[in-house]
Amino acid sequence: MGSLQLQDFVAGLVGGIASVVAGHPLDTVKTRLQAGQGYGNTLKCVLTVYRNESLAGFFKGMSFPLASIGIYSSVVFGVFSNTQRFLGQLRHGDPAAAPSLTDMTLASIVAGVISVGIGTPVDLVKIRLQMQTQAYNKANVKLNSTVPGSPVYRGPIHCLRTILQKEGIAGVYRGNVAMLLRDVPGYCAYFIPYAMFCDWITPDGSISPNPFSIWVAGGVAGAVSWAVCTPMDVVKSRIQADGVYSNQYKGTLDCMLQSYQKEGLKVFGRGLMVNTVRGFPSSAAMFLGYELSLKAMKRCQNATS
């Protein structure tokens, strides 16, 4: 039983790494679209980044998510699976009982809440690194020692250190309310559609879904989840990108109101297309990495025992 619980964390790590490699280029595009200026639509943004920064531009700030999202998804999947098992034991007397919709919802909420603790600093650093080379066009901003378009941070660790020095622990958790409002519904719209779709697509009589079913179900779950998440994701991106040069938002509600006043309701749909499109491959890779490594570990375990 003990080793089983640990396997979920290891499998989550593998899934997380797979998802970063699959999704990071589009993630860069998404951040630039949501918090940057002058990129226009998705295609124009892709071309601009490619023209100015070549292919490497899309993988900016990837080393940090690679390490951190590995740990992050390890925790999310581990917490989700173990909460589900705990609820199974508690409610049905069997940790391996097929989870009910309530069990899945509760486990998703727990995973969402815990994920914010790790995810907020990770996202903050990633967004600051993705945004720092973008030309800043506000004439009224007095930039201390930074020329617009020149990097403020030398890398992830320097970025984290700088934020800690200038803004303290509160600075590191900047945008955590927006992230909570994004991730709790987001994970419900992630794990539940995945389970349902897997169930639906797996042929009768076979015990576990085949890799193709996992890939499709994971992709659909990712797309659905990101469609649900995007409005709060815009708010979170803006709050977290805000600290590179100036502080114009006082908090989540203030950011929502300011964004709405300036750009109308459509601002909350920014990056919806790229989020949903990116959600498919990165989430398909995530679930595939998770399920396949889980299977492999169980096979090894059975072989040794």
PDB file of C-alpha atoms in Angstrom:
ATOM      1  CA  MET A   1       0.000   0.000   0.000  1.00  0.00           C
ATOM      2  CA  GLY A   2       2.761   2.445   0.979  1.00  0.00           C
ATOM      3  CA  SER A   3       4.784   2.028  -2.200  1.00  0.00           C
ATOM      4  CA  LEU A   4       1.626   2.373  -4.260  1.00  0.00           C
ATOM      5  CA  GLN A   5       1.029   5.818  -2.859  1.00  0.00           C
ATOM      6  CA  LEU A   6       4.550   6.902  -3.681  1.00  0.00           C
ATOM      7  CA  GLN A   7       4.212   5.670  -7.261  1.00  0.00           C
ATOM      8  CA  ASP A   8       1.549   8.306  -7.975  1.00  0.00           C
ATOM      9  CA  PHE A   9       4.041  11.032  -7.097  1.00  0.00           C
ATOM     10  CA  VAL A  10       6.770   9.534  -9.305  1.00  0.00           C
ATOM     11  CA  ALA A  11       4.328   9.051 -12.194  1.00  0.00           C
ATOM     12  CA  GLY A  12       3.161  12.647 -11.765  1.00  0.00           C
ATOM     13  CA  LEU A  13       6.786  13.794 -12.075  1.00  0.00           C
ATOM     14  CA  VAL A  14       7.225  11.922 -15.375  1.00  0.00           C
ATOM     15  CA  GLY A  15       3.924  13.299 -16.668  1.00  0.00           C
ATOM     16  CA  GLY A  16       4.849  16.835 -15.672  1.00  0.00           C
ATOM     17  CA  ILE A  17       8.164  16.754 -17.543  1.00  0.00           C
ATOM     18  CA  ALA A  18       6.446  15.337 -20.656  1.00  0.00           C
ATOM     19  CA  SER A  19       3.806  18.066 -20.532  1.00  0.00           C
ATOM     20  CA  VAL A  20       6.329  20.925 -20.266  1.00  0.00           C
ATOM     21  CA  VAL A  21       8.251  19.805 -23.329  1.00  0.00           C
ATOM     22  CA  ALA A  22       4.980  19.436 -25.256  1.00  0.00           C
ATOM     23  CA  GLY A  23       3.387  22.689 -24.112  1.00  0.00           C
ATOM     24  CA  HIS A  24       6.004  25.317 -23.276  1.00  0.00           C
ATOM     25  CA  PRO A  25       6.320  26.986 -26.709  1.00  0.00           C
ATOM     26  CA  LEU A  26       2.591  27.745 -26.758  1.00  0.00           C
ATOM     27  CA  ASP A  27       2.739  28.792 -23.110  1.00  0.00           C
ATOM     28  CA  THR A  28       5.229  31.523 -24.038  1.00  0.00           C
ATOM     29  CA  VAL A  29       2.857  32.698 -26.780  1.00  0.00           C
ATOM     30  CA  LYS A  30      -0.055  32.680 -24.302  1.00  0.00           C
ATOM     31  CA  THR A  31       1.808  34.805 -21.729  1.00  0.00           C
ATOM     32  CA  ARG A  32       2.918  37.340 -24.331  1.00  0.00           C
ATOM     33  CA  LEU A  33      -0.652  37.614 -25.646  1.00  0.00           C
ATOM     34  CA  GLN A  34      -2.206  38.028 -22.195  1.00  0.00           C
ATOM     35  CA  ALA A  35       0.257  40.386 -20.569  1.00  0.00           C
ATOM     36  CA  GLY A  36       2.316  41.817 -23.429  1.00  0.00           C
ATOM     37  CA  GLN A  37       1.596  44.585 -25.871  1.00  0.00           C
ATOM     38  CA  GLY A  38       1.609  44.800 -29.635  1.00  0.00           C
ATOM     39  CA  TYR A  39       1.366  41.096 -30.462  1.00  0.00           C
ATOM     40  CA  GLY A  40      -2.094  41.130 -32.052  1.00  0.00           C
ATOM     41  CA  ASN A  41      -3.451  37.651 -32.621  1.00  0.00           C
ATOM     42  CA  THR A  42      -1.919  34.214 -31.973  1.00  0.00           C
ATOM     43  CA  LEU A  43      -0.379  33.810 -35.437  1.00  0.00           C
ATOM     44  CA  LYS A  44       1.115  37.286 -35.421  1.00  0.00           C
ATOM     45  CA  CYS A  45       2.549  36.638 -31.959  1.00  0.00           C
ATOM     46  CA  VAL A  46       4.166  33.354 -33.084  1.00  0.00           C
ATOM     47  CA  LEU A  47       5.734  35.069 -36.101  1.00  0.00           C
ATOM     48  CA  THR A  48       6.953  38.053 -34.054  1.00  0.00           C
ATOM     49  CA  VAL A  49       8.621  35.852 -31.436  1.00  0.00           C
ATOM     50  CA  TYR A  50      10.185  33.697 -34.161  1.00  0.00           C
ATOM     51  CA  ARG A  51      11.440  36.701 -36.163  1.00  0.00           C
ATOM     52  CA  ASN A  52      12.905  38.491 -33.139  1.00  0.00           C
ATOM     53  CA  GLU A  53      14.171  35.605 -31.058  1.00  0.00           C
ATOM     54  CA  SER A  54      14.246  32.540 -33.396  1.00  0.00           C
ATOM     55  CA  LEU A  55      13.127  29.109 -32.114  1.00  0.00           C
ATOM     56  CA  ALA A  56      14.924  29.571 -28.785  1.00  0.00           C
ATOM     57  CA  GLY A  57      12.456  32.380 -27.946  1.00  0.00           C
ATOM     58  CA  PHE A  58       9.652  29.842 -27.520  1.00  0.00           C
ATOM     59  CA  PHE A  59      11.651  27.884 -24.948  1.00  0.00           C
ATOM     60  CA  LYS A  60      12.511  30.929 -22.823  1.00  0.00           C
ATOM     61  CA  GLY A  61      12.289  30.206 -19.132  1.00  0.00           C
ATOM     62  CA  MET A  62      11.767  26.479 -19.735  1.00  0.00           C
ATOM     63  CA  SER A  63      14.474  25.057 -17.452  1.00  0.00           C
ATOM     64  CA  PHE A  64      12.642  26.332 -14.415  1.00  0.00           C
ATOM     65  CA  PRO A  65       9.180  24.917 -15.314  1.00  0.00           C
ATOM     66  CA  LEU A  66      10.866  21.649 -16.280  1.00  0.00           C
ATOM     67  CA  ALA A  67      12.210  21.191 -12.769  1.00  0.00           C
ATOM     68  CA  SER A  68       9.323  22.817 -10.945  1.00  0.00           C
ATOM     69  CA  ILE A  69       6.369  21.495 -12.950  1.00  0.00           C
ATOM     70  CA  GLY A  70       7.818  18.055 -12.512  1.00  0.00           C
ATOM     71  CA  ILE A  71       7.559  18.523  -8.745  1.00  0.00           C
ATOM     72  CA  TYR A  72       4.274  20.400  -9.075  1.00  0.00           C
ATOM     73  CA  SER A  73       2.450  17.714 -11.065  1.00  0.00           C
ATOM     74  CA  SER A  74       4.025  15.076  -8.882  1.00  0.00           C
ATOM     75  CA  VAL A  75       2.283  16.731  -5.921  1.00  0.00           C
ATOM     76  CA  VAL A  76      -0.999  17.361  -7.781  1.00  0.00           C
ATOM     77  CA  PHE A  77      -1.341  13.800  -9.090  1.00  0.00           C
ATOM     78  CA  GLY A  78      -0.032  12.278  -5.866  1.00  0.00           C
ATOM     79  CA  VAL A  79      -2.405  14.318  -3.698  1.00  0.00           C
ATOM     80  CA  PHE A  80      -5.340  13.690  -6.057  1.00  0.00           C
ATOM     81  CA  SER A  81      -4.847   9.899  -6.187  1.00  0.00           C
ATOM     82  CA  ASN A  82      -4.137   9.516  -2.502  1.00  0.00           C
ATOM     83  CA  THR A  83      -7.094  11.727  -1.502  1.00  0.00           C
ATOM     84  CA  GLN A  84      -9.268   9.588  -3.751  1.00  0.00           C
ATOM     85  CA  ARG A  85      -7.928   6.442  -2.081  1.00  0.00           C
ATOM     86  CA  PHE A  86      -8.440   7.944   1.373  1.00  0.00           C
ATOM     87  CA  LEU A  87     -12.054   8.837   0.503  1.00  0.00           C
ATOM     88  CA  GLY A  88     -12.587   5.342  -0.897  1.00  0.00           C
ATOM     89  CA  GLN A  89     -11.409   3.858   2.395  1.00  0.00           C
ATOM     90  CA  LEU A  90     -13.449   6.351   4.429  1.00  0.00           C
ATOM     91  CA  ARG A  91     -16.730   6.139   2.503  1.00  0.00           C
ATOM     92  CA  HIS A  92     -16.717   2.666   0.980  1.00  0.00           C
ATOM     93  CA  GLY A  93     -14.262   0.796   3.214  1.00  0.00           C
ATOM     94  CA  ASP A  94     -12.024   0.070   0.227  1.00  0.00           C
ATOM     95  CA  PRO A  95      -9.198   2.366  -0.978  1.00  0.00           C
ATOM     96  CA  ALA A  96      -9.412   0.800  -4.446  1.00  0.00           C
ATOM     97  CA  ALA A  97     -13.178   1.367  -4.789  1.00  0.00           C
ATOM     98  CA  ALA A  98     -14.258   3.098  -7.993  1.00  0.00           C
ATOM     99  CA  PRO A  99     -14.484   6.783  -6.990  1.00  0.00           C
ATOM    100  CA  SER A 100     -17.861   8.498  -7.134  1.00  0.00           C
ATOM    101  CA  LEU A 101     -18.328  11.930  -8.691  1.00  0.00           C
ATOM    102  CA  THR A 102     -18.279  13.440  -5.175  1.00  0.00           C
ATOM    103  CA  ASP A 103     -14.980  11.704  -4.391  1.00  0.00           C
ATOM    104  CA  MET A 104     -13.431  12.982  -7.610  1.00  0.00           C
ATOM    105  CA  THR A 105     -14.676  16.534  -6.998  1.00  0.00           C
ATOM    106  CA  LEU A 106     -13.355  16.580  -3.430  1.00  0.00           C
ATOM    107  CA  ALA A 107      -9.990  15.149  -4.509  1.00  0.00           C
ATOM    108  CA  SER A 108      -9.766  17.761  -7.311  1.00  0.00           C
ATOM    109  CA  ILE A 109     -10.474  20.595  -4.866  1.00  0.00           C
ATOM    110  CA  VAL A 110      -7.813  19.353  -2.429  1.00  0.00           C
ATOM    111  CA  ALA A 111      -5.301  19.024  -5.286  1.00  0.00           C
ATOM    112  CA  GLY A 112      -6.215  22.535  -6.509  1.00  0.00           C
ATOM    113  CA  VAL A 113      -5.741  24.152  -3.108  1.00  0.00           C
ATOM    114  CA  ILE A 114      -2.422  22.405  -2.413  1.00  0.00           C
ATOM    115  CA  SER A 115      -1.152  23.162  -5.920  1.00  0.00           C
ATOM    116  CA  VAL A 116      -1.437  26.923  -5.358  1.00  0.00           C
ATOM    117  CA  GLY A 117       1.166  26.754  -2.583  1.00  0.00           C
ATOM    118  CA  ILE A 118       3.769  25.415  -5.017  1.00  0.00           C
ATOM    119  CA  GLY A 119       2.355  26.780  -8.241  1.00  0.00           C
ATOM    120  CA  THR A 120       2.184  30.500  -7.445  1.00  0.00           C
ATOM    121  CA  PRO A 121       5.954  31.133  -7.073  1.00  0.00           C
ATOM    122  CA  VAL A 122       6.663  28.850 -10.062  1.00  0.00           C
ATOM    123  CA  ASP A 123       4.234  30.685 -12.327  1.00  0.00           C
ATOM    124  CA  LEU A 124       5.416  34.055 -11.059  1.00  0.00           C
ATOM    125  CA  VAL A 125       9.051  33.356 -11.948  1.00  0.00           C
ATOM    126  CA  LYS A 126       8.082  31.834 -15.311  1.00  0.00           C
ATOM    127  CA  ILE A 127       5.951  34.839 -16.256  1.00  0.00           C
ATOM    128  CA  ARG A 128       8.576  37.374 -15.121  1.00  0.00           C
ATOM    129  CA  LEU A 129      11.205  35.583 -17.233  1.00  0.00           C
ATOM    130  CA  GLN A 130       8.895  35.354 -20.251  1.00  0.00           C
ATOM    131  CA  MET A 131       7.898  39.017 -20.000  1.00  0.00           C
ATOM    132  CA  GLN A 132      11.165  40.718 -19.176  1.00  0.00           C
ATOM    133  CA  THR A 133      12.520  41.045 -22.722  1.00  0.00           C
ATOM    134  CA  GLN A 134       9.361  42.606 -24.015  1.00  0.00           C
ATOM    135  CA  ALA A 135       9.714  46.286 -24.922  1.00  0.00           C
ATOM    136  CA  TYR A 136       7.940  48.465 -22.375  1.00  0.00           C
ATOM    137  CA  ASN A 137       6.154  51.418 -23.867  1.00  0.00           C
ATOM    138  CA  LYS A 138       4.879  53.464 -20.940  1.00  0.00           C
ATOM    139  CA  ALA A 139       6.654  56.785 -21.076  1.00  0.00           C
ATOM    140  CA  ASN A 140       5.706  57.611 -17.506  1.00  0.00           C
ATOM    141  CA  VAL A 141       7.516  54.633 -15.994  1.00  0.00           C
ATOM    142  CA  LYS A 142      10.885  55.518 -14.514  1.00  0.00           C
ATOM    143  CA  LEU A 143      12.908  52.400 -15.050  1.00  0.00           C
ATOM    144  CA  ASN A 144      15.549  51.960 -12.445  1.00  0.00           C
ATOM    145  CA  SER A 145      18.727  50.769 -14.121  1.00  0.00           C
ATOM    146  CA  THR A 146      16.857  48.802 -16.777  1.00  0.00           C
ATOM    147  CA  VAL A 147      16.658  49.814 -20.393  1.00  0.00           C
ATOM    148  CA  PRO A 148      13.296  48.785 -21.888  1.00  0.00           C
ATOM    149  CA  GLY A 149      13.687  45.389 -23.493  1.00  0.00           C
ATOM    150  CA  SER A 150      16.808  44.529 -21.522  1.00  0.00           C
ATOM    151  CA  PRO A 151      16.547  41.666 -19.035  1.00  0.00           C
ATOM    152  CA  VAL A 152      15.912  42.492 -15.381  1.00  0.00           C
ATOM    153  CA  TYR A 153      16.581  38.979 -14.165  1.00  0.00           C
ATOM    154  CA  ARG A 154      19.578  36.794 -14.984  1.00  0.00           C
ATOM    155  CA  GLY A 155      17.694  33.528 -14.487  1.00  0.00           C
ATOM    156  CA  PRO A 156      15.101  31.737 -12.321  1.00  0.00           C
ATOM    157  CA  ILE A 157      17.110  31.731  -9.077  1.00  0.00           C
ATOM    158  CA  HIS A 158      18.145  35.380  -9.484  1.00  0.00           C
ATOM    159  CA  CYS A 159      14.531  36.242 -10.296  1.00  0.00           C
ATOM    160  CA  LEU A 160      13.241  34.515  -7.152  1.00  0.00           C
ATOM    161  CA  ARG A 161      15.939  36.148  -5.010  1.00  0.00           C
ATOM    162  CA  THR A 162      15.182  39.605  -6.426  1.00  0.00           C
ATOM    163  CA  ILE A 163      11.444  39.217  -5.789  1.00  0.00           C
ATOM    164  CA  LEU A 164      12.117  38.042  -2.226  1.00  0.00           C
ATOM    165  CA  GLN A 165      14.438  41.003  -1.536  1.00  0.00           C
ATOM    166  CA  LYS A 166      12.166  43.642  -3.061  1.00  0.00           C
ATOM    167  CA  GLU A 167       8.704  42.319  -2.277  1.00  0.00           C
ATOM    168  CA  GLY A 168       9.163  39.732   0.480  1.00  0.00           C
ATOM    169  CA  ILE A 169       7.201  36.478   0.839  1.00  0.00           C
ATOM    170  CA  ALA A 170       4.000  38.304  -0.152  1.00  0.00           C
ATOM    171  CA  GLY A 171       5.704  39.163  -3.458  1.00  0.00           C
ATOM    172  CA  VAL A 172       6.509  35.523  -4.126  1.00  0.00           C
ATOM    173  CA  TYR A 173       2.849  34.664  -3.601  1.00  0.00           C
ATOM    174  CA  ARG A 174       1.627  37.495  -5.791  1.00  0.00           C
ATOM    175  CA  GLY A 175      -1.485  36.422  -7.675  1.00  0.00           C
ATOM    176  CA  ASN A 176      -2.264  33.531  -5.318  1.00  0.00           C
ATOM    177  CA  VAL A 177      -5.959  34.494  -4.949  1.00  0.00           C
ATOM    178  CA  ALA A 178      -6.393  34.615  -8.716  1.00  0.00           C
ATOM    179  CA  MET A 179      -4.568  31.291  -8.936  1.00  0.00           C
ATOM    180  CA  LEU A 180      -6.845  29.699  -6.348  1.00  0.00           C
ATOM    181  CA  LEU A 181      -9.896  30.924  -8.278  1.00  0.00           C
ATOM    182  CA  ARG A 182      -8.313  29.504 -11.434  1.00  0.00           C
ATOM    183  CA  ASP A 183      -7.080  26.132 -10.165  1.00  0.00           C
ATOM    184  CA  VAL A 184      -9.895  24.824  -7.976  1.00  0.00           C
ATOM    185  CA  PRO A 185     -12.518  24.866 -10.764  1.00  0.00           C
ATOM    186  CA  GLY A 186      -9.698  24.110 -13.217  1.00  0.00           C
ATOM    187  CA  TYR A 187      -8.757  20.796 -11.622  1.00  0.00           C
ATOM    188  CA  CYS A 188     -12.407  19.744 -11.325  1.00  0.00           C
ATOM    189  CA  ALA A 189     -12.691  20.396 -15.077  1.00  0.00           C
ATOM    190  CA  TYR A 190      -9.487  18.403 -15.564  1.00  0.00           C
ATOM    191  CA  PHE A 191      -9.727  15.161 -13.590  1.00  0.00           C
ATOM    192  CA  ILE A 192     -13.498  14.603 -13.946  1.00  0.00           C
ATOM    193  CA  PRO A 193     -13.732  14.891 -17.778  1.00  0.00           C
ATOM    194  CA  TYR A 194     -10.580  12.745 -18.013  1.00  0.00           C
ATOM    195  CA  ALA A 195     -12.124   9.936 -15.959  1.00  0.00           C
ATOM    196  CA  MET A 196     -15.455  10.171 -17.795  1.00  0.00           C
ATOM    197  CA  PHE A 197     -13.906  10.295 -21.241  1.00  0.00           C
ATOM    198  CA  CYS A 198     -11.524   7.417 -20.447  1.00  0.00           C
ATOM    199  CA  ASP A 199     -14.486   5.390 -19.262  1.00  0.00           C
ATOM    200  CA  TRP A 200     -16.465   6.217 -22.369  1.00  0.00           C
ATOM    201  CA  ILE A 201     -13.663   5.581 -24.884  1.00  0.00           C
ATOM    202  CA  THR A 202     -12.303   2.352 -23.335  1.00  0.00           C
ATOM    203  CA  PRO A 203     -13.863  -0.679 -25.052  1.00  0.00           C
ATOM    204  CA  ASP A 204     -16.038  -2.930 -22.854  1.00  0.00           C
ATOM    205  CA  GLY A 205     -14.207  -5.832 -21.335  1.00  0.00           C
ATOM    206  CA  SER A 206     -10.765  -4.262 -21.207  1.00  0.00           C
ATOM    207  CA  ILE A 207      -9.548  -3.451 -17.722  1.00  0.00           C
ATOM    208  CA  SER A 208      -7.470  -0.348 -18.405  1.00  0.00           C
ATOM    209  CA  PRO A 209      -7.622   2.202 -21.245  1.00  0.00           C
ATOM    210  CA  ASN A 210      -5.080   1.816 -24.061  1.00  0.00           C
ATOM    211  CA  PRO A 211      -2.425   4.530 -24.669  1.00  0.00           C
ATOM    212  CA  PHE A 212      -4.466   6.092 -27.476  1.00  0.00           C
ATOM    213  CA  SER A 213      -7.550   6.425 -25.237  1.00  0.00           C
ATOM    214  CA  ILE A 214      -5.402   7.950 -22.487  1.00  0.00           C
ATOM    215  CA  TRP A 215      -3.870  10.397 -24.971  1.00  0.00           C
ATOM    216  CA  VAL A 216      -7.258  11.497 -26.341  1.00  0.00           C
ATOM    217  CA  ALA A 217      -8.983  11.665 -22.929  1.00  0.00           C
ATOM    218  CA  GLY A 218      -6.028  13.579 -21.450  1.00  0.00           C
ATOM    219  CA  GLY A 219      -6.035  16.009 -24.368  1.00  0.00           C
ATOM    220  CA  VAL A 220      -9.779  16.643 -24.155  1.00  0.00           C
ATOM    221  CA  ALA A 221      -9.552  17.141 -20.366  1.00  0.00           C
ATOM    222  CA  GLY A 222      -6.725  19.647 -20.856  1.00  0.00           C
ATOM    223  CA  ALA A 223      -8.651  21.621 -23.471  1.00  0.00           C
ATOM    224  CA  VAL A 224     -11.835  21.680 -21.343  1.00  0.00           C
ATOM    225  CA  SER A 225      -9.947  22.646 -18.207  1.00  0.00           C
ATOM    226  CA  TRP A 226      -8.108  25.518 -19.893  1.00  0.00           C
ATOM    227  CA  ALA A 227     -11.308  26.844 -21.447  1.00  0.00           C
ATOM    228  CA  VAL A 228     -12.750  27.017 -17.900  1.00  0.00           C
ATOM    229  CA  CYS A 229      -9.530  28.542 -16.492  1.00  0.00           C
ATOM    230  CA  THR A 230      -8.729  31.230 -19.050  1.00  0.00           C
ATOM    231  CA  PRO A 231     -10.592  34.252 -17.561  1.00  0.00           C
ATOM    232  CA  MET A 232      -8.833  33.875 -14.185  1.00  0.00           C
ATOM    233  CA  ASP A 233      -5.608  32.960 -15.960  1.00  0.00           C
ATOM    234  CA  VAL A 234      -5.632  36.361 -17.692  1.00  0.00           C
ATOM    235  CA  VAL A 235      -6.064  38.091 -14.320  1.00  0.00           C
ATOM    236  CA  LYS A 236      -3.290  36.000 -12.761  1.00  0.00           C
ATOM    237  CA  SER A 237      -0.874  36.636 -15.659  1.00  0.00           C
ATOM    238  CA  ARG A 238      -1.478  40.369 -15.424  1.00  0.00           C
ATOM    239  CA  ILE A 239      -1.014  40.535 -11.651  1.00  0.00           C
ATOM    240  CA  GLN A 240       2.188  38.487 -11.847  1.00  0.00           C
ATOM    241  CA  ALA A 241       3.659  40.312 -14.848  1.00  0.00           C
ATOM    242  CA  ASP A 242       2.768  43.632 -13.219  1.00  0.00           C
ATOM    243  CA  GLY A 243       5.773  43.718 -10.896  1.00  0.00           C
ATOM    244  CA  VAL A 244       8.507  43.704 -13.566  1.00  0.00           C
ATOM    245  CA  TYR A 245       8.358  47.459 -14.065  1.00  0.00           C
ATOM    246  CA  SER A 246       5.443  48.975 -12.207  1.00  0.00           C
ATOM    247  CA  ASN A 247       2.660  48.066  -9.814  1.00  0.00           C
ATOM    248  CA  GLN A 248      -0.675  49.100 -11.251  1.00  0.00           C
ATOM    249  CA  TYR A 249      -2.950  46.498  -9.646  1.00  0.00           C
ATOM    250  CA  LYS A 250      -3.884  46.470  -5.967  1.00  0.00           C
ATOM    251  CA  GLY A 251      -5.291  42.951  -6.068  1.00  0.00           C
ATOM    252  CA  THR A 252      -7.407  40.416  -7.923  1.00  0.00           C
ATOM    253  CA  LEU A 253     -10.649  42.400  -7.975  1.00  0.00           C
ATOM    254  CA  ASP A 254      -8.824  45.619  -8.877  1.00  0.00           C
ATOM    255  CA  CYS A 255      -7.088  43.879 -11.775  1.00  0.00           C
ATOM    256  CA  MET A 256     -10.423  42.465 -13.008  1.00  0.00           C
ATOM    257  CA  LEU A 257     -12.089  45.893 -12.830  1.00  0.00           C
ATOM    258  CA  GLN A 258      -9.209  47.776 -14.482  1.00  0.00           C
ATOM    259  CA  SER A 259      -8.928  45.207 -17.266  1.00  0.00           C
ATOM    260  CA  TYR A 260     -12.690  45.275 -17.850  1.00  0.00           C
ATOM    261  CA  GLN A 261     -12.861  49.101 -17.856  1.00  0.00           C
ATOM    262  CA  LYS A 262     -10.027  49.379 -20.376  1.00  0.00           C
ATOM    263  CA  GLU A 263     -10.774  46.479 -22.699  1.00  0.00           C
ATOM    264  CA  GLY A 264     -14.300  45.246 -22.016  1.00  0.00           C
ATOM    265  CA  LEU A 265     -15.419  41.670 -21.413  1.00  0.00           C
ATOM    266  CA  LYS A 266     -13.387  40.284 -24.316  1.00  0.00           C
ATOM    267  CA  VAL A 267     -10.175  40.789 -22.307  1.00  0.00           C
ATOM    268  CA  PHE A 268     -11.058  37.705 -20.212  1.00  0.00           C
ATOM    269  CA  GLY A 269     -11.023  35.574 -23.335  1.00  0.00           C
ATOM    270  CA  ARG A 270      -7.448  36.556 -24.165  1.00  0.00           C
ATOM    271  CA  GLY A 271      -5.332  33.563 -24.988  1.00  0.00           C
ATOM    272  CA  LEU A 272      -8.423  31.287 -24.914  1.00  0.00           C
ATOM    273  CA  MET A 273      -7.596  29.846 -28.323  1.00  0.00           C
ATOM    274  CA  VAL A 274      -3.917  29.278 -27.576  1.00  0.00           C
ATOM    275  CA  ASN A 275      -4.717  27.927 -24.074  1.00  0.00           C
ATOM    276  CA  THR A 276      -7.205  25.395 -25.395  1.00  0.00           C
ATOM    277  CA  VAL A 277      -4.952  24.362 -28.282  1.00  0.00           C
ATOM    278  CA  ARG A 278      -1.937  24.078 -25.952  1.00  0.00           C
ATOM    279  CA  GLY A 279      -4.026  22.312 -23.316  1.00  0.00           C
ATOM    280  CA  PHE A 280      -4.510  19.352 -25.633  1.00  0.00           C
ATOM    281  CA  PRO A 281      -0.918  18.208 -26.353  1.00  0.00           C
ATOM    282  CA  SER A 282       0.520  19.181 -22.982  1.00  0.00           C
ATOM    283  CA  SER A 283      -2.268  17.477 -21.047  1.00  0.00           C
ATOM    284  CA  ALA A 284      -2.283  14.442 -23.360  1.00  0.00           C
ATOM    285  CA  ALA A 285       1.482  14.114 -22.728  1.00  0.00           C
ATOM    286  CA  MET A 286       0.904  14.607 -18.990  1.00  0.00           C
ATOM    287  CA  PHE A 287      -1.691  11.824 -18.594  1.00  0.00           C
ATOM    288  CA  LEU A 288       0.146   9.498 -20.975  1.00  0.00           C
ATOM    289  CA  GLY A 289       3.415   9.958 -19.065  1.00  0.00           C
ATOM    290  CA  TYR A 290       1.548   9.478 -15.786  1.00  0.00           C
ATOM    291  CA  GLU A 291      -0.418   6.350 -16.721  1.00  0.00           C
ATOM    292  CA  LEU A 292       2.413   4.622 -18.626  1.00  0.00           C
ATOM    293  CA  SER A 293       5.016   5.158 -15.908  1.00  0.00           C
ATOM    294  CA  LEU A 294       2.469   4.006 -13.301  1.00  0.00           C
ATOM    295  CA  LYS A 295       1.915   0.826 -15.344  1.00  0.00           C
ATOM    296  CA  ALA A 296       5.657   0.268 -15.742  1.00  0.00           C
ATOM    297  CA  MET A 297       6.247   0.664 -11.986  1.00  0.00           C
ATOM    298  CA  LYS A 298       3.441  -1.763 -11.181  1.00  0.00           C
ATOM    299  CA  ARG A 299       4.912  -4.264 -13.658  1.00  0.00           C
ATOM    300  CA  CYS A 300       8.349  -3.983 -12.017  1.00  0.00           C
ATOM    301  CA  GLN A 301       6.776  -4.351  -8.592  1.00  0.00           C
ATOM    302  CA  ASN A 302       4.922  -7.502  -9.622  1.00  0.00           C
ATOM    303  CA  ALA A 303       8.053  -8.910 -11.271  1.00  0.00           C
ATOM    304  CA  THR A 304      10.161  -8.407  -8.142  1.00  0.00           C
ATOM    305  CA  SER A 305       7.490  -9.698  -5.778  1.00  0.00           C
TER     306      SER A 305
END
